[in-house]
Amino acid sequence: MRSLKVLLAAVLLVAVAMPVHAKVRSVGSGDRMNFDPSQIPADMKGAFEVMKVKCIQCHTQERTVIAIQTGIAPVTGQPFDKQATKAYGVKMLRKPKSNMNREEVKQVVNLMNYLLDEAAKP
Ligand code: HEC
């Protein structure tokens, strides 16, 4: 019984310590940086898997994480909003050896738009 109380207290503490506002969290740093997978909703896990494989063929995921967290595309300094996710999706798709198809890019753009919404929440 006592251990149950301790457990409950621990669970409560963790719940209270969690940030109240939604922000896009990342794990790792530099070349190993990625989105924290725990914030990806179940129906977007597939898209996240596609992103994890297809979007790191030419550069690391850090580029995409920074773009979404800051709202600024890190290479060109352009705003990274929903118009940009689509435009970049198409741009990345058209690059030689992109090794992606339209459907995969659509999924990733959809995921980036979701993350942008999360990043914009107060
Ligand atoms: C075929 C190689 C290639 C693939 C695959 C690729 N990228 Fe890129 N990406 C680049 C290059 C090269 C740049 C440098 C800037 C440019 O050409 O637009 C870049 C730049 C970026 C930027 C920064 C743009 C800026 O203006 O600062 C983002 C964000 C990005 N890529 C996201 C992605 C995402 C998301 C995917 C997967 C859907 C992806 N990339 C797949 C080659 C690639």
PDB file of C-alpha atoms and ligand atoms in Angstrom:
ATOM      1  CA  MET A   1       0.000   0.000   0.000  1.00  0.00           C
ATOM      2  CA  ARG A   2       2.778   2.356   0.938  1.00  0.00           C
ATOM      3  CA  SER A   3       4.652   1.716  -2.284  1.00  0.00           C
ATOM      4  CA  LEU A   4       1.469   2.464  -4.193  1.00  0.00           C
ATOM      5  CA  LYS A   5       1.312   5.887  -2.566  1.00  0.00           C
ATOM      6  CA  VAL A   6       4.935   6.541  -3.442  1.00  0.00           C
ATOM      7  CA  LEU A   7       4.241   5.508  -7.002  1.00  0.00           C
ATOM      8  CA  LEU A   8       1.209   7.786  -7.205  1.00  0.00           C
ATOM      9  CA  ALA A   9       3.221  10.685  -5.844  1.00  0.00           C
ATOM     10  CA  ALA A  10       5.928  10.033  -8.423  1.00  0.00           C
ATOM     11  CA  VAL A  11       3.389   9.942 -11.268  1.00  0.00           C
ATOM     12  CA  LEU A  12       1.844  13.203 -10.082  1.00  0.00           C
ATOM     13  CA  LEU A  13       5.228  14.849  -9.836  1.00  0.00           C
ATOM     14  CA  VAL A  14       6.085  13.884 -13.399  1.00  0.00           C
ATOM     15  CA  ALA A  15       2.711  15.171 -14.631  1.00  0.00           C
ATOM     16  CA  VAL A  16       3.233  18.515 -12.885  1.00  0.00           C
ATOM     17  CA  ALA A  17       6.800  18.824 -14.115  1.00  0.00           C
ATOM     18  CA  MET A  18       5.742  18.413 -17.753  1.00  0.00           C
ATOM     19  CA  PRO A  19       5.618  21.651 -19.718  1.00  0.00           C
ATOM     20  CA  VAL A  20       2.121  23.066 -19.846  1.00  0.00           C
ATOM     21  CA  HIS A  21       2.375  24.430 -23.330  1.00  0.00           C
ATOM     22  CA  ALA A  22       2.892  22.454 -26.467  1.00  0.00           C
ATOM     23  CA  LYS A  23       6.245  23.041 -28.089  1.00  0.00           C
ATOM     24  CA  VAL A  24       8.045  21.023 -30.661  1.00  0.00           C
ATOM     25  CA  ARG A  25      10.626  19.039 -28.754  1.00  0.00           C
ATOM     26  CA  SER A  26      13.788  17.600 -30.197  1.00  0.00           C
ATOM     27  CA  VAL A  27      16.188  14.926 -29.044  1.00  0.00           C
ATOM     28  CA  GLY A  28      19.924  14.802 -29.652  1.00  0.00           C
ATOM     29  CA  SER A  29      21.939  17.643 -31.091  1.00  0.00           C
ATOM     30  CA  GLY A  30      23.871  18.565 -34.198  1.00  0.00           C
ATOM     31  CA  ASP A  31      23.912  15.816 -36.799  1.00  0.00           C
ATOM     32  CA  ARG A  32      22.021  13.510 -34.462  1.00  0.00           C
ATOM     33  CA  MET A  33      19.174  15.907 -33.793  1.00  0.00           C
ATOM     34  CA  ASN A  34      15.662  14.656 -34.462  1.00  0.00           C
ATOM     35  CA  PHE A  35      12.098  15.376 -33.425  1.00  0.00           C
ATOM     36  CA  ASP A  36      11.186  13.774 -30.122  1.00  0.00           C
ATOM     37  CA  PRO A  37       9.162  10.758 -31.341  1.00  0.00           C
ATOM     38  CA  SER A  38       6.899  10.872 -28.280  1.00  0.00           C
ATOM     39  CA  GLN A  39       5.143  13.977 -29.604  1.00  0.00           C
ATOM     40  CA  ILE A  40       4.206  12.364 -32.938  1.00  0.00           C
ATOM     41  CA  PRO A  41       0.530  11.280 -32.912  1.00  0.00           C
ATOM     42  CA  ALA A  42      -0.233   7.652 -33.754  1.00  0.00           C
ATOM     43  CA  ASP A  43      -1.722   8.457 -37.150  1.00  0.00           C
ATOM     44  CA  MET A  44       1.469  10.260 -38.182  1.00  0.00           C
ATOM     45  CA  LYS A  45       3.998   7.667 -37.087  1.00  0.00           C
ATOM     46  CA  GLY A  46       4.099   6.327 -40.649  1.00  0.00           C
ATOM     47  CA  ALA A  47       4.918   9.762 -42.020  1.00  0.00           C
ATOM     48  CA  PHE A  48       7.580  10.179 -39.339  1.00  0.00           C
ATOM     49  CA  GLU A  49       9.206   6.916 -40.424  1.00  0.00           C
ATOM     50  CA  VAL A  50       9.230   8.135 -44.038  1.00  0.00           C
ATOM     51  CA  MET A  51      10.775  11.426 -42.939  1.00  0.00           C
ATOM     52  CA  LYS A  52      13.411   9.691 -40.836  1.00  0.00           C
ATOM     53  CA  VAL A  53      14.588   7.691 -43.834  1.00  0.00           C
ATOM     54  CA  LYS A  54      13.987   9.969 -46.831  1.00  0.00           C
ATOM     55  CA  CYS A  55      14.782  13.411 -45.499  1.00  0.00           C
ATOM     56  CA  ILE A  56      18.255  12.609 -44.234  1.00  0.00           C
ATOM     57  CA  GLN A  57      19.672  11.365 -47.505  1.00  0.00           C
ATOM     58  CA  CYS A  58      21.339  14.680 -48.350  1.00  0.00           C
ATOM     59  CA  HIS A  59      21.397  16.561 -45.054  1.00  0.00           C
ATOM     60  CA  THR A  60      20.633  15.753 -41.434  1.00  0.00           C
ATOM     61  CA  GLN A  61      17.275  16.097 -39.730  1.00  0.00           C
ATOM     62  CA  GLU A  62      18.701  19.049 -37.797  1.00  0.00           C
ATOM     63  CA  ARG A  63      17.873  21.269 -40.766  1.00  0.00           C
ATOM     64  CA  THR A  64      14.178  20.401 -40.638  1.00  0.00           C
ATOM     65  CA  VAL A  65      13.976  20.523 -36.829  1.00  0.00           C
ATOM     66  CA  ILE A  66      15.507  24.013 -36.740  1.00  0.00           C
ATOM     67  CA  ALA A  67      13.219  25.220 -39.544  1.00  0.00           C
ATOM     68  CA  ILE A  68      10.135  24.111 -37.618  1.00  0.00           C
ATOM     69  CA  GLN A  69      11.283  25.208 -34.166  1.00  0.00           C
ATOM     70  CA  THR A  70      12.357  28.668 -35.290  1.00  0.00           C
ATOM     71  CA  GLY A  71      10.010  29.245 -38.243  1.00  0.00           C
ATOM     72  CA  ILE A  72      13.046  30.172 -40.344  1.00  0.00           C
ATOM     73  CA  ALA A  73      14.593  27.961 -43.017  1.00  0.00           C
ATOM     74  CA  PRO A  74      18.229  27.707 -41.850  1.00  0.00           C
ATOM     75  CA  VAL A  75      20.001  27.712 -45.216  1.00  0.00           C
ATOM     76  CA  THR A  76      18.222  30.555 -47.000  1.00  0.00           C
ATOM     77  CA  GLY A  77      16.782  32.400 -43.991  1.00  0.00           C
ATOM     78  CA  GLN A  78      13.312  32.366 -45.563  1.00  0.00           C
ATOM     79  CA  PRO A  79      10.190  32.052 -43.372  1.00  0.00           C
ATOM     80  CA  PHE A  80       9.262  28.415 -42.830  1.00  0.00           C
ATOM     81  CA  ASP A  81       5.458  28.330 -42.775  1.00  0.00           C
ATOM     82  CA  LYS A  82       2.811  26.077 -44.335  1.00  0.00           C
ATOM     83  CA  GLN A  83       3.350  27.552 -47.761  1.00  0.00           C
ATOM     84  CA  ALA A  84       7.038  26.837 -47.353  1.00  0.00           C
ATOM     85  CA  THR A  85       6.582  23.207 -46.275  1.00  0.00           C
ATOM     86  CA  LYS A  86       4.719  22.516 -49.501  1.00  0.00           C
ATOM     87  CA  ALA A  87       7.174  24.456 -51.635  1.00  0.00           C
ATOM     88  CA  TYR A  88      10.162  22.738 -49.987  1.00  0.00           C
ATOM     89  CA  GLY A  89       8.473  19.352 -50.326  1.00  0.00           C
ATOM     90  CA  VAL A  90       8.166  19.871 -54.059  1.00  0.00           C
ATOM     91  CA  LYS A  91      11.682  21.323 -54.268  1.00  0.00           C
ATOM     92  CA  MET A  92      13.205  18.365 -52.392  1.00  0.00           C
ATOM     93  CA  LEU A  93      11.153  15.937 -54.513  1.00  0.00           C
ATOM     94  CA  ARG A  94      12.519  17.424 -57.734  1.00  0.00           C
ATOM     95  CA  LYS A  95      16.143  17.263 -56.672  1.00  0.00           C
ATOM     96  CA  PRO A  96      18.150  14.686 -58.568  1.00  0.00           C
ATOM     97  CA  LYS A  97      18.420  11.400 -56.627  1.00  0.00           C
ATOM     98  CA  SER A  98      15.731  12.514 -54.166  1.00  0.00           C
ATOM     99  CA  ASN A  99      14.573   8.895 -54.048  1.00  0.00           C
ATOM    100  CA  MET A 100      11.110   9.978 -52.896  1.00  0.00           C
ATOM    101  CA  ASN A 101       7.720   9.816 -54.508  1.00  0.00           C
ATOM    102  CA  ARG A 102       4.855  12.278 -54.440  1.00  0.00           C
ATOM    103  CA  GLU A 103       2.900  10.332 -51.813  1.00  0.00           C
ATOM    104  CA  GLU A 104       5.863  10.200 -49.431  1.00  0.00           C
ATOM    105  CA  VAL A 105       6.465  13.922 -49.798  1.00  0.00           C
ATOM    106  CA  LYS A 106       2.772  14.599 -49.188  1.00  0.00           C
ATOM    107  CA  GLN A 107       2.921  12.634 -45.937  1.00  0.00           C
ATOM    108  CA  VAL A 108       6.013  14.487 -44.757  1.00  0.00           C
ATOM    109  CA  VAL A 109       4.533  17.899 -45.661  1.00  0.00           C
ATOM    110  CA  ASN A 110       1.416  16.952 -43.702  1.00  0.00           C
ATOM    111  CA  LEU A 111       3.561  16.003 -40.709  1.00  0.00           C
ATOM    112  CA  MET A 112       5.583  19.242 -40.914  1.00  0.00           C
ATOM    113  CA  ASN A 113       2.335  21.241 -41.012  1.00  0.00           C
ATOM    114  CA  TYR A 114       1.134  19.466 -37.886  1.00  0.00           C
ATOM    115  CA  LEU A 115       4.437  20.241 -36.141  1.00  0.00           C
ATOM    116  CA  LEU A 116       4.226  23.890 -37.232  1.00  0.00           C
ATOM    117  CA  ASP A 117       0.772  24.085 -35.619  1.00  0.00           C
ATOM    118  CA  GLU A 118       2.219  22.609 -32.423  1.00  0.00           C
ATOM    119  CA  ALA A 119       5.143  25.045 -32.499  1.00  0.00           C
ATOM    120  CA  ALA A 120       2.732  27.972 -32.861  1.00  0.00           C
ATOM    121  CA  LYS A 121       0.669  27.038 -29.800  1.00  0.00           C
ATOM    122  CA  PRO A 122       1.223  29.411 -26.888  1.00  0.00           C
TER     123      PRO A 122
HETATM  124  C1  HEC B   1      18.233  14.945 -52.906  1.00  0.00           C
HETATM  125  C2  HEC B   1      18.766  15.578 -51.711  1.00  0.00           C
HETATM  126  C3  HEC B   1      17.765  16.078 -50.667  1.00  0.00           C
HETATM  127  C4  HEC B   1      16.727  15.390 -50.101  1.00  0.00           C
HETATM  128  C5  HEC B   1      16.295  13.968 -50.351  1.00  0.00           C
HETATM  129  C6  HEC B   1      16.106  16.303 -49.155  1.00  0.00           C
HETATM  130  N1  HEC B   1      16.772  17.499 -49.137  1.00  0.00           N
HETATM  131 FE1  HEC B   1      16.348  19.114 -47.975  1.00  0.00          FE
HETATM  132  N2  HEC B   1      17.841  20.167 -48.855  1.00  0.00           N
HETATM  133  C7  HEC B   1      18.697  19.688 -49.831  1.00  0.00           C
HETATM  134  C8  HEC B   1      19.601  20.753 -50.254  1.00  0.00           C
HETATM  135  C9  HEC B   1      20.688  20.616 -51.326  1.00  0.00           C
HETATM  136  C10 HEC B   1      19.274  21.888 -49.469  1.00  0.00           C
HETATM  137  C11 HEC B   1      19.944  23.276 -49.529  1.00  0.00           C
HETATM  138  C12 HEC B   1      19.038  24.391 -49.935  1.00  0.00           C
HETATM  139  C13 HEC B   1      18.237  24.143 -51.172  1.00  0.00           C
HETATM  140  O1  HEC B   1      18.750  23.604 -52.178  1.00  0.00           O
HETATM  141  O2  HEC B   1      17.056  24.453 -51.135  1.00  0.00           O
HETATM  142  C14 HEC B   1      18.171  21.478 -48.605  1.00  0.00           C
HETATM  143  C15 HEC B   1      17.558  22.296 -47.679  1.00  0.00           C
HETATM  144  C16 HEC B   1      16.537  21.938 -46.823  1.00  0.00           C
HETATM  145  C17 HEC B   1      15.938  22.811 -45.832  1.00  0.00           C
HETATM  146  C18 HEC B   1      16.360  24.242 -45.520  1.00  0.00           C
HETATM  147  C19 HEC B   1      15.863  25.139 -46.611  1.00  0.00           C
HETATM  148  C20 HEC B   1      16.291  26.558 -46.477  1.00  0.00           C
HETATM  149  O3  HEC B   1      15.886  27.327 -47.365  1.00  0.00           O
HETATM  150  O4  HEC B   1      16.977  26.935 -45.532  1.00  0.00           O
HETATM  151  C21 HEC B   1      14.941  22.102 -45.245  1.00  0.00           C
HETATM  152  C22 HEC B   1      13.999  22.576 -44.139  1.00  0.00           C
HETATM  153  C23 HEC B   1      14.918  20.788 -45.864  1.00  0.00           C
HETATM  154  N3  HEC B   1      15.907  20.714 -46.807  1.00  0.00           N
HETATM  155  C24 HEC B   1      14.029  19.795 -45.536  1.00  0.00           C
HETATM  156  C25 HEC B   1      13.942  18.565 -46.185  1.00  0.00           C
HETATM  157  C26 HEC B   1      12.887  17.610 -45.967  1.00  0.00           C
HETATM  158  C27 HEC B   1      11.731  17.779 -44.999  1.00  0.00           C
HETATM  159  C28 HEC B   1      13.149  16.544 -46.779  1.00  0.00           C
HETATM  160  C29 HEC B   1      12.306  15.279 -46.957  1.00  0.00           C
HETATM  161  C30 HEC B   1      10.967  15.492 -47.501  1.00  0.00           C
HETATM  162  C31 HEC B   1      14.379  16.834 -47.502  1.00  0.00           C
HETATM  163  N4  HEC B   1      14.818  18.077 -47.123  1.00  0.00           N
HETATM  164  C32 HEC B   1      14.989  15.984 -48.392  1.00  0.00           C
HETATM  165  C33 HEC B   1      18.699  18.409 -50.346  1.00  0.00           C
HETATM  166  C34 HEC B   1      17.796  17.410 -50.055  1.00  0.00           C
END
